[in-house]
CSV table of C-alpha atoms in Angstrom, one decimal:
chain,number,residue,atom,x,y,z
A,14,MET,CA,182.9,86.2,134.9
A,15,LYS,CA,179.3,85.9,134.2
A,16,LYS,CA,178.7,89.8,134.3
A,17,GLY,CA,181.1,89.8,131.6
A,18,PHE,CA,179.5,87.5,129.4
A,19,LEU,CA,176.5,89.3,129.9
A,20,THR,CA,177.5,92.2,128.7
A,21,LEU,CA,179.9,90.9,126.1
A,22,VAL,CA,176.4,89.5,124.7
A,23,LEU,CA,174.3,93.0,125.7
A,24,VAL,CA,177.0,95.0,123.7
A,25,ALA,CA,177.0,93.0,120.9
A,26,LEU,CA,173.1,92.5,120.5
A,27,LEU,CA,173.3,96.5,120.7
A,28,ALA,CA,175.5,96.5,118.0
A,29,GLY,CA,173.7,94.5,115.4
A,30,GLY,CA,170.6,96.0,116.5
A,31,LEU,CA,168.9,92.8,117.9
A,32,GLY,CA,168.4,93.9,121.3
A,33,THR,CA,166.5,96.9,120.9
A,34,VAL,CA,163.0,96.5,122.1
A,35,PRO,CA,160.0,97.5,120.0
A,36,SER,CA,157.7,100.4,121.0
A,37,PRO,CA,153.9,99.7,121.0
A,38,ALA,CA,153.0,101.4,117.6
A,39,ARG,CA,151.5,104.6,117.7
A,40,ALA,CA,148.1,104.3,116.3
A,41,THR,CA,146.5,107.4,114.2
A,42,GLY,CA,143.3,105.3,113.0
A,43,PHE,CA,141.5,102.6,113.2
A,44,VAL,CA,138.4,101.4,111.1
A,45,VAL,CA,134.8,99.2,112.6
A,46,ASN,CA,134.0,96.7,110.5
A,47,SER,CA,131.8,95.5,112.5
A,48,ASP,CA,128.4,95.8,114.0
A,49,SER,CA,128.8,92.7,116.8
A,50,ASP,CA,128.7,93.7,120.4
A,51,ASP,CA,128.7,91.4,122.9
A,52,ASN,CA,131.2,89.9,125.1
A,53,MET,CA,133.7,89.1,122.2
A,54,ALA,CA,133.4,91.8,121.0
A,55,HIS,CA,136.1,93.8,123.5
A,56,ASP,CA,139.6,94.3,122.3
A,57,LYS,CA,141.9,91.3,123.1
A,58,ASN,CA,145.3,93.4,123.5
A,59,PRO,CA,144.2,96.6,124.4
A,60,GLY,CA,147.4,99.1,123.7
A,61,ASP,CA,148.7,97.2,120.9
A,62,GLY,CA,147.9,99.4,118.0
A,63,GLN,CA,145.9,96.8,116.5
A,64,CYS,CA,142.1,96.8,116.7
A,65,ALA,CA,140.5,93.4,116.7
A,66,SER,CA,138.1,91.4,119.3
A,67,TRP,CA,138.4,88.1,120.6
A,68,PHE,CA,137.4,87.2,116.4
A,69,ASP,CA,139.9,89.4,115.2
A,70,GLU,CA,137.2,92.1,114.1
A,71,CYS,CA,137.2,95.8,115.1
A,72,THR,CA,134.2,97.0,116.8
A,73,LEU,CA,133.3,100.2,117.7
A,74,ARG,CA,133.7,98.6,121.0
A,75,ALA,CA,137.5,97.9,120.4
A,76,ALA,CA,138.5,100.3,118.6
A,77,ILE,CA,137.2,102.6,121.4
A,78,GLU,CA,139.4,100.4,124.0
A,79,GLU,CA,142.3,101.3,121.3
A,80,ALA,CA,142.1,104.5,120.9
A,81,ASN,CA,142.2,105.1,124.7
A,82,ALA,CA,145.1,102.7,125.4
A,83,HIS,CA,147.6,104.9,123.5
A,84,ALA,CA,148.7,108.6,124.2
A,85,GLY,CA,147.7,110.9,121.6
A,86,ALA,CA,145.1,111.2,119.0
A,87,ASP,CA,143.6,108.5,117.0
A,88,THR,CA,140.5,108.4,114.2
A,89,ILE,CA,137.4,105.8,114.5
A,90,THR,CA,135.9,105.4,110.8
A,91,PHE,CA,133.6,103.0,109.7
A,92,GLN,CA,134.4,100.4,106.8
A,93,SER,CA,131.0,100.6,105.5
A,94,ALA,CA,127.2,101.8,106.4
A,95,MET,CA,126.4,99.5,109.9
A,96,TYR,CA,123.7,99.4,112.8
A,97,ILE,CA,125.0,98.8,115.6
A,98,ILE,CA,122.8,97.5,118.7
A,99,LEU,CA,125.0,97.5,121.8
A,100,ASP,CA,124.4,94.3,124.4
A,101,GLN,CA,122.8,94.9,127.1
A,102,THR,CA,125.1,93.2,129.5
A,103,GLU,CA,128.4,94.6,128.4
A,104,GLY,CA,126.8,97.6,129.3
A,105,ALA,CA,127.6,101.7,127.5
A,106,LEU,CA,130.7,101.8,125.6
A,107,PRO,CA,133.9,102.8,127.3
A,108,ALA,CA,134.0,106.5,127.6
A,109,LEU,CA,136.7,108.7,125.5
A,110,THR,CA,139.5,108.8,127.4
A,111,ASP,CA,142.2,109.9,125.0
A,112,TYR,CA,141.9,112.4,122.2
A,113,THR,CA,139.8,110.8,119.7
A,114,VAL,CA,137.8,111.0,117.0
A,115,ILE,CA,134.5,109.2,116.0
A,116,ASP,CA,134.1,110.1,112.3
A,117,ALA,CA,131.3,108.3,109.8
A,118,SER,CA,131.1,110.7,107.7
A,119,SER,CA,132.8,108.5,104.8
A,120,VAL,CA,129.9,105.9,104.5
A,121,TRP,CA,127.0,108.8,104.6
A,122,ASP,CA,123.5,107.8,103.0
A,123,SER,CA,123.4,110.0,100.6
A,124,ALA,CA,120.4,109.0,98.6
A,125,ASN,CA,118.4,108.8,102.0
A,126,ASP,CA,120.3,112.6,103.3
A,127,GLN,CA,121.4,110.9,106.6
A,128,PRO,CA,123.8,109.0,108.8
A,129,GLY,CA,124.7,105.5,107.5
A,130,VAL,CA,125.5,104.1,110.9
A,131,THR,CA,123.3,103.8,113.8
A,132,LEU,CA,124.2,103.1,117.3
A,133,HIS,CA,120.9,102.0,118.9
A,134,GLY,CA,120.9,101.5,122.9
A,135,GLY,CA,118.2,98.8,123.1
A,136,GLY,CA,116.6,101.2,125.6
A,137,MET,CA,119.6,101.4,128.3
A,138,ASN,CA,119.7,104.4,129.8
A,139,ASP,CA,123.2,105.4,129.9
A,140,SER,CA,124.6,107.5,127.5
A,141,GLY,CA,125.6,106.5,123.9
A,142,LEU,CA,129.2,108.4,124.1
A,143,THR,CA,130.5,109.7,127.3
A,144,ILE,CA,133.4,111.9,126.4
A,145,GLN,CA,136.1,112.5,129.0
A,146,GLN,CA,139.1,113.9,127.5
A,147,LYS,CA,138.7,117.4,125.5
A,148,ASP,CA,139.5,118.0,121.7
A,149,CYS,CA,137.5,115.3,121.1
A,150,GLU,CA,135.0,115.0,117.8
A,151,VAL,CA,131.8,113.0,117.0
A,152,TYR,CA,130.6,112.9,113.4
A,153,GLY,CA,128.0,111.2,111.0
A,154,LEU,CA,126.2,109.1,113.3
A,155,PHE,CA,122.5,108.3,114.1
A,156,ILE,CA,122.6,107.8,118.0
A,157,ILE,CA,119.1,106.4,119.3
A,158,ASN,CA,117.5,104.6,122.3
A,159,PHE,CA,119.7,105.8,125.6
A,160,GLY,CA,119.6,107.9,128.3
A,161,ASP,CA,121.8,110.6,126.7
A,162,ALA,CA,122.8,110.2,123.4
A,163,ILE,CA,126.1,112.3,124.4
A,164,LEU,CA,127.2,113.4,127.5
A,165,VAL,CA,130.1,115.6,127.4
A,166,LYS,CA,132.5,116.2,130.7
A,167,SER,CA,135.3,117.8,129.3
A,168,SER,CA,136.1,120.9,127.1
A,169,ASN,CA,137.1,121.9,123.5
A,170,ASN,CA,134.9,119.1,122.0
A,171,THR,CA,133.0,119.5,118.5
A,172,ILE,CA,129.8,117.6,117.6
A,173,GLY,CA,129.2,117.9,114.5
A,174,GLY,CA,130.2,119.8,111.7
A,175,PRO,CA,129.2,121.7,108.4
A,176,ASN,CA,130.9,119.0,105.5
A,177,THR,CA,129.2,116.0,104.0
A,178,GLY,CA,128.0,113.6,106.3
A,179,GLN,CA,129.2,115.6,109.5
A,180,ARG,CA,125.7,116.0,110.7
A,181,ASN,CA,124.7,113.8,113.7
A,182,VAL,CA,120.7,112.7,114.5
A,183,LEU,CA,120.8,112.5,118.3
A,184,SER,CA,117.2,111.5,118.9
A,185,SER,CA,114.5,109.2,120.7
A,186,ASN,CA,116.6,109.2,123.8
A,187,THR,CA,115.0,109.4,127.3
A,188,GLY,CA,117.3,112.1,128.6
A,189,SER,CA,118.9,114.9,126.2
A,190,GLY,CA,120.1,114.6,123.2
A,191,VAL,CA,123.5,116.5,123.9
A,192,PHE,CA,124.5,116.8,127.8
A,193,LEU,CA,127.1,118.8,128.3
A,194,LEU,CA,127.6,118.5,132.4
A,195,GLY,CA,129.8,119.8,135.2
A,196,SER,CA,132.9,123.0,134.8
A,197,SER,CA,134.8,121.2,133.1
A,198,ALA,CA,132.3,121.5,130.2
A,199,MET,CA,134.0,124.0,128.7
A,200,SER,CA,134.3,125.9,125.1
A,201,ASN,CA,132.8,122.5,123.1
A,202,THR,CA,131.0,123.1,120.6
A,203,VAL,CA,127.5,121.5,118.7
A,204,GLN,CA,126.4,122.2,115.4
A,205,TYR,CA,124.5,121.6,112.2
A,206,ASN,CA,122.5,118.6,114.6
A,207,TYR,CA,119.5,116.9,114.2
A,208,ILE,CA,118.0,116.8,117.5
A,209,GLY,CA,114.9,115.4,118.7
A,210,LEU,CA,114.1,115.1,115.1
A,211,SER,CA,113.9,111.9,112.2
A,212,ALA,CA,116.7,110.9,110.5
A,213,SER,CA,115.6,112.6,107.8
A,214,GLY,CA,114.5,115.9,109.5
A,215,GLU,CA,111.1,115.6,108.6
A,216,SER,CA,109.3,114.5,111.9
A,217,LYS,CA,109.2,114.3,115.5
A,218,ALA,CA,111.2,111.8,117.2
A,219,PRO,CA,111.8,113.1,121.0
A,220,ASN,CA,114.1,113.1,123.6
A,221,ARG,CA,113.5,114.9,126.6
A,222,TRP,CA,115.4,118.0,126.4
A,223,GLY,CA,117.3,118.7,122.9
A,224,VAL,CA,120.4,120.4,124.6
A,225,TYR,CA,120.9,120.3,128.6
A,226,ILE,CA,124.2,122.9,129.7
A,227,SER,CA,123.9,122.1,133.5
A,228,GLU,CA,126.3,122.1,136.9
A,229,GLY,CA,129.0,125.0,136.0
A,230,ALA,CA,129.0,124.2,131.9
A,231,SER,CA,130.3,127.1,130.2
A,232,ALA,CA,131.2,128.8,127.9
A,233,ASN,CA,129.4,126.8,125.0
A,234,THR,CA,128.1,127.0,122.0
A,235,ILE,CA,125.0,125.6,120.3
A,236,GLN,CA,124.8,126.8,116.9
A,237,TYR,CA,123.3,126.1,113.0
A,238,ASN,CA,121.5,123.0,114.9
A,239,TRP,CA,117.6,121.7,114.0
A,240,LEU,CA,116.6,121.7,118.2
A,241,SER,CA,112.8,120.0,117.4
A,242,GLY,CA,110.2,117.9,118.3
A,243,ASN,CA,112.1,117.4,122.1
A,244,THR,CA,109.1,116.2,124.6
A,245,GLU,CA,110.5,119.5,127.0
A,246,SER,CA,112.3,122.3,125.8
A,247,GLY,CA,114.5,122.3,122.7
A,248,VAL,CA,117.6,123.8,125.1
A,249,ASN,CA,118.0,124.0,128.7
A,250,ILE,CA,120.5,125.3,130.7
A,251,LEU,CA,120.1,125.2,134.8
A,252,PHE,CA,122.7,126.7,137.9
A,253,SER,CA,124.5,130.1,138.3
A,254,SER,CA,127.9,128.3,137.4
A,255,SER,CA,127.0,127.8,133.9
A,256,ARG,CA,127.8,131.1,132.4
A,257,GLN,CA,128.3,132.1,129.3
A,258,ASN,CA,126.8,129.9,127.2
A,259,GLU,CA,125.6,130.7,123.4
A,260,ILE,CA,122.7,129.7,121.3
A,261,SER,CA,122.9,131.2,118.0
A,262,ALA,CA,121.5,130.5,114.7
A,263,ASN,CA,119.3,127.8,115.5
A,264,TYR,CA,116.6,126.2,114.5
A,265,ILE,CA,113.9,125.5,117.7
A,266,GLY,CA,110.7,124.2,116.6
A,267,LEU,CA,110.9,123.5,112.9
A,268,ALA,CA,111.7,120.7,110.2
A,269,LYS,CA,114.4,120.7,108.2
A,270,ASP,CA,112.6,122.5,105.3
A,271,ASN,CA,113.1,125.2,108.1
A,272,THR,CA,108.6,125.7,107.7
A,273,THR,CA,107.0,123.0,108.4
A,274,PRO,CA,106.2,123.0,112.7
A,275,LEU,CA,107.3,120.2,114.9
A,276,GLY,CA,107.9,122.4,117.8
A,277,ASN,CA,109.5,121.4,121.2
A,278,GLY,CA,106.7,120.5,123.8
A,279,THR,CA,107.2,123.2,126.6
A,280,HIS,CA,110.2,126.1,125.6
A,281,GLY,CA,112.6,126.5,122.3
A,282,VAL,CA,115.1,128.3,125.2
A,283,ALA,CA,114.7,127.9,129.0
A,284,ILE,CA,117.5,129.1,131.4
A,285,VAL,CA,117.3,129.1,135.0
A,286,SER,CA,119.7,130.7,136.6
A,287,ALA,CA,122.3,131.0,134.3
A,288,ALA,CA,123.9,134.0,133.7
A,289,GLU,CA,125.5,136.3,130.6
A,290,THR,CA,123.5,134.0,127.8
A,291,ARG,CA,123.6,134.9,124.7
A,292,VAL,CA,120.4,133.3,122.5
A,293,GLN,CA,121.2,134.9,119.0
A,294,SER,CA,119.5,135.1,115.6
A,295,ASN,CA,117.5,131.8,115.5
A,296,LEU,CA,114.4,131.2,114.5
A,297,ILE,CA,111.9,130.0,117.6
A,298,ALA,CA,108.8,128.6,116.7
A,299,HIS,CA,105.8,126.2,117.4
A,300,ASN,CA,106.8,125.7,121.0
A,301,GLY,CA,104.2,124.9,123.4
A,302,TRP,CA,104.7,127.3,126.1
A,303,CYS,CA,107.7,129.9,125.6
A,304,GLY,CA,110.0,130.7,122.5
A,305,ILE,CA,111.8,131.2,125.4
A,306,VAL,CA,111.9,131.9,129.0
A,307,PHE,CA,114.3,132.7,132.1
A,308,ASN,CA,114.1,133.1,135.4
A,309,GLN,CA,116.6,134.3,137.9
A,310,ALA,CA,118.7,134.9,134.7
A,311,PRO,CA,121.1,137.7,135.0
A,312,SER,CA,122.4,139.4,132.1
A,313,THR,CA,120.8,137.4,129.3
A,314,TYR,CA,121.6,139.0,125.9
A,315,ILE,CA,118.5,137.7,123.2
A,316,LEU,CA,119.3,139.7,120.1
A,317,ASP,CA,117.9,139.3,116.1
A,318,ASN,CA,116.1,136.1,116.3
A,319,ALA,CA,112.6,135.3,115.3
A,320,ILE,CA,110.5,134.7,117.7
A,321,HIS,CA,107.0,133.2,116.5
A,322,ASP,CA,103.7,131.4,117.4
A,323,ASN,CA,104.8,129.5,120.4
A,324,GLY,CA,101.7,128.3,121.9
A,325,LYS,CA,102.1,130.9,125.0
A,326,GLY,CA,104.2,133.9,124.7
A,327,GLY,CA,107.6,135.1,122.6
A,328,ILE,CA,110.1,135.9,125.6
A,329,TRP,CA,108.8,135.3,129.7
A,330,ILE,CA,111.0,136.7,132.0
A,331,PHE,CA,110.9,135.9,135.9
A,332,ASP,CA,112.7,137.6,138.7
A,333,SER,CA,115.8,138.3,136.1
A,334,SER,CA,117.4,141.6,135.8
A,335,ASP,CA,120.0,143.6,133.0
A,336,ALA,CA,118.8,141.8,130.2
A,337,ALA,CA,119.1,142.9,127.2
A,338,ILE,CA,116.5,142.4,124.2
A,339,TYR,CA,117.9,144.3,121.0
A,340,PHE,CA,116.3,143.9,117.4
A,341,ASN,CA,114.1,140.9,117.5
A,342,ALA,CA,111.0,139.9,115.4
A,343,ILE,CA,108.4,138.6,118.1
A,344,TYR,CA,105.0,137.8,116.4
A,345,GLY,CA,101.5,136.0,116.5
A,346,ASN,CA,102.4,134.1,119.8
A,347,GLN,CA,99.0,133.3,121.6
A,348,GLU,CA,100.0,135.3,124.9
A,349,ASP,CA,102.2,138.7,125.3
A,350,GLY,CA,105.0,138.9,123.1
A,351,VAL,CA,107.2,139.6,125.6
A,352,MET,CA,106.2,139.6,129.8
A,353,ILE,CA,108.3,140.4,132.9
A,354,ASP,CA,107.5,139.5,136.1
A,355,GLY,CA,108.7,140.0,139.5
A,356,ALA,CA,109.8,142.9,141.4
A,357,SER,CA,113.7,142.0,141.0
A,358,ALA,CA,112.9,141.6,137.5
A,359,LEU,CA,114.8,144.9,136.9
A,360,ARG,CA,116.6,147.2,134.1
A,361,ASN,CA,115.5,145.0,131.1
A,362,GLU,CA,116.0,146.9,128.1
A,363,ILE,CA,113.5,146.2,125.3
A,364,SER,CA,114.9,148.4,122.2
A,365,ALA,CA,114.5,148.2,118.5
A,366,ASN,CA,112.2,145.1,117.7
A,367,SER,CA,109.4,144.2,115.8
A,368,ILE,CA,106.8,143.5,118.3
A,369,TYR,CA,102.9,142.5,116.4
A,370,GLY,CA,100.4,140.5,116.3
A,371,ASN,CA,100.9,138.8,119.4
A,372,GLY,CA,97.6,137.1,121.2
A,373,GLY,CA,98.5,139.5,124.7
A,374,LYS,CA,100.7,142.5,124.9
A,375,GLY,CA,103.2,143.6,122.6
A,376,ILE,CA,105.2,144.5,126.3
A,377,ALA,CA,103.7,143.4,129.1
A,378,LEU,CA,104.6,144.1,132.9
A,379,LYS,CA,103.6,142.4,136.0
A,380,ASP,CA,104.1,142.7,139.7
A,381,GLY,CA,106.9,145.2,139.8
A,382,GLY,CA,108.4,143.8,136.8
A,383,ASN,CA,110.5,147.2,135.1
A,384,ALA,CA,109.8,149.0,138.1
A,385,SER,CA,106.4,149.1,136.5
A,386,LEU,CA,107.9,151.9,134.3
A,387,ALA,CA,104.8,153.9,132.9
A,388,ALA,CA,104.1,154.3,129.0
A,389,PRO,CA,104.9,157.4,127.0
A,390,THR,CA,101.6,159.1,126.5
A,391,ILE,CA,101.3,160.6,123.1
A,392,THR,CA,99.6,163.5,122.5
A,393,SER,CA,99.9,164.6,118.9
A,394,ALA,CA,101.4,162.4,115.7
A,395,ASN,CA,101.8,162.7,112.0
A,396,SER,CA,104.1,161.4,109.4
A,397,SER,CA,106.3,163.7,110.4
A,398,GLY,CA,106.9,162.3,113.9
A,399,ALA,CA,105.5,162.7,117.2
A,400,SER,CA,105.4,164.5,120.7
A,401,GLY,CA,103.9,163.8,124.0
A,402,THR,CA,104.7,162.9,127.6
A,403,VAL,CA,106.7,161.1,130.2
A,404,ALA,CA,106.8,160.1,133.9
A,405,ALA,CA,109.8,161.5,135.5
A,406,GLY,CA,112.7,159.9,135.4
A,407,VAL,CA,112.7,158.2,132.0
A,408,ARG,CA,116.0,159.6,129.5
A,409,SER,CA,114.9,158.9,126.1
A,410,VAL,CA,111.5,157.1,124.1
A,411,GLU,CA,111.3,155.1,120.8
A,412,ILE,CA,108.7,155.3,117.8
A,413,TYR,CA,107.0,152.6,116.3
A,414,SER,CA,104.5,152.0,113.7
A,415,ASP,CA,101.5,149.2,114.0
A,416,SER,CA,97.8,148.5,113.1
A,417,ALA,CA,97.0,147.6,116.5
A,418,ASP,CA,98.8,148.7,120.1
A,419,GLU,CA,102.0,147.1,119.7
A,420,GLY,CA,105.2,148.1,117.8
A,421,LYS,CA,106.1,146.4,114.4
A,422,THR,CA,108.4,149.0,113.2
A,423,HIS,CA,111.2,150.5,115.1
A,424,HIS,CA,111.6,154.4,113.9
A,425,LYS,CA,113.8,156.0,116.7
A,426,ARG,CA,114.8,156.7,119.5
A,427,CYS,CA,114.7,160.3,120.9
A,428,SER,CA,116.0,162.1,124.2
A,429,VAL,CA,113.0,163.3,126.7
A,430,ASN,CA,113.4,167.3,128.4
A,431,THR,CA,114.3,165.8,131.6
A,432,ILE,CA,113.4,169.2,133.2
A,433,THR,CA,109.2,169.8,131.4
A,434,ASN,CA,109.4,165.6,131.3
A,435,GLN,CA,108.2,165.8,127.2
A,436,TRP,CA,109.4,164.9,124.3
A,437,THR,CA,109.6,165.2,120.4
A,438,CYS,CA,110.3,163.6,117.8
A,439,SER,CA,110.9,164.0,114.8
A,440,THR,CA,111.0,161.1,112.1
A,441,ALA,CA,109.3,159.6,109.3
A,442,ILE,CA,106.2,157.4,110.2
A,443,THR,CA,104.3,154.9,108.4
A,444,GLY,CA,101.5,153.6,110.9
A,445,PRO,CA,98.7,153.6,110.3
A,446,ASN,CA,98.9,153.7,114.6
A,447,VAL,CA,102.0,155.4,116.6
A,448,THR,CA,102.9,153.9,119.3
A,449,ALA,CA,105.7,154.7,121.6
A,450,LEU,CA,108.2,153.3,124.5
A,451,ALA,CA,109.9,154.7,128.0
A,452,PHE,CA,113.7,154.1,129.0
A,453,ASP,CA,114.2,155.2,132.8
A,454,VAL,CA,117.8,156.2,134.0
A,455,ASP,CA,117.8,152.5,135.6
A,456,GLY,CA,117.8,150.7,132.2
A,457,ASN,CA,114.0,149.8,132.5
A,458,THR,CA,111.8,149.8,129.7
A,459,SER,CA,107.5,150.2,129.8
A,460,GLU,CA,104.8,148.8,128.1
A,461,PHE,CA,104.0,150.3,125.0
A,462,SER,CA,101.6,153.2,124.8
A,463,THR,CA,98.5,154.0,124.1
A,464,PRO,CA,98.2,154.2,120.6
A,465,TYR,CA,97.7,156.9,118.7
A,466,SER,CA,96.1,157.5,115.3
A,467,LEU,CA,97.5,158.8,112.2
A,468,GLY,CA,94.6,159.4,111.0
A,469,HIS,CA,93.4,161.2,114.1
A,470,LYS,CA,91.3,164.2,112.9
A,471,VAL,CA,88.9,166.7,114.2
A,472,PHE,CA,85.2,166.0,112.1
A,473,LEU,CA,82.7,169.1,112.5
A,474,PRO,CA,79.2,168.2,112.3
A,475,LEU,CA,77.6,168.2,109.0
A,476,VAL,CA,74.4,170.8,109.0
A,477,LEU,CA,71.9,169.8,106.8
A,478,ARG,CA,69.1,172.9,105.1
A,479,ASN,CA,66.2,172.1,104.6
A,480,ARG,CA,65.4,174.1,100.5
């Protein structure tokens, strides 16, 4: 009887719609309206679809907790500009564990062209934001005084963007501006940010490193950023498992005006053991040591960069093989423009670059680098071409003009007669000096040849007669 009565009641309730249990509201957006961060700043009921701390405010901490509690994408925005100082007792903000966009672009400080929302770590060693879920986005934040500003352990995330208010400023942290860590950190994009600069982009506010890529993080793109003023490198890539990362179209060592020197303390880009890194179309200047340095990092591609006025070299290669260095302008560096060092540093091709005005050699081969391939000899040259000889095994030469002994203007690449080891290259030459590079069958490139002056002439002695 009791069972039948309950069944009738249930049927009646369902028929009237009174028995439907409401599902939690699907959250699509939370608006942070408080800069508070203390033990009352947590969300009081994560998963109810409402961002509400114990004081019924929406704090950033509560918004992240609520977003994590909901499946699906959520967006966190800000009601107004604010300065959030994290409570040291509460520690780091929760990691992003669900698809989340944190977007402060709507409260951008347009008058000063800088973020309106500051996230201050108070010197804690934790990260300002930790991203553990894929497909997250972060826009318009000024993140300072943490260990790392942003730690990424997942894929397909976007840090910064091209639109008004989407630039992040990631500075004054004891670790990195962005740390891409582990094999799950793949296909992330870090773009249009100031990393190591003040919010204005006009002075240094150093992290230790700008962007740090390590322990298998691969296929990430670092583009259109200002990576300057950091204590060590602008970009640091480590471990053989970290592959196919791309560093492109960044300003590395310069202020936002792209002219004022604000170099990183050591290198612009440093690569250790990582393979198949592409460094392309960057301006890399005024760094304390080298523009680009790589050690035991095979198949590195360095294309179409301007690398100048660095404290030591332009590009230094240690025990690395199969690099392609094409179409770069490498000038005004204090030591060698390109240096290849070590008996295992082989098959590194340096072609069609503009290399000039460096304090050392344009290209230097040391300790067996590039098999110590001998430079060509130029036996004759004029404004219409040049000719000369090469060592056995050389397949081609390139002709350059320079005011000294490097290669500022690339003219042409010509084949070598591999039977006679002689070459002739017909091309317009501007001079005043002509230099040449040799390329062997294995893919090694030589140093520049001894320069040959286009003004090379034979002068007859002047004979005076008494009249």
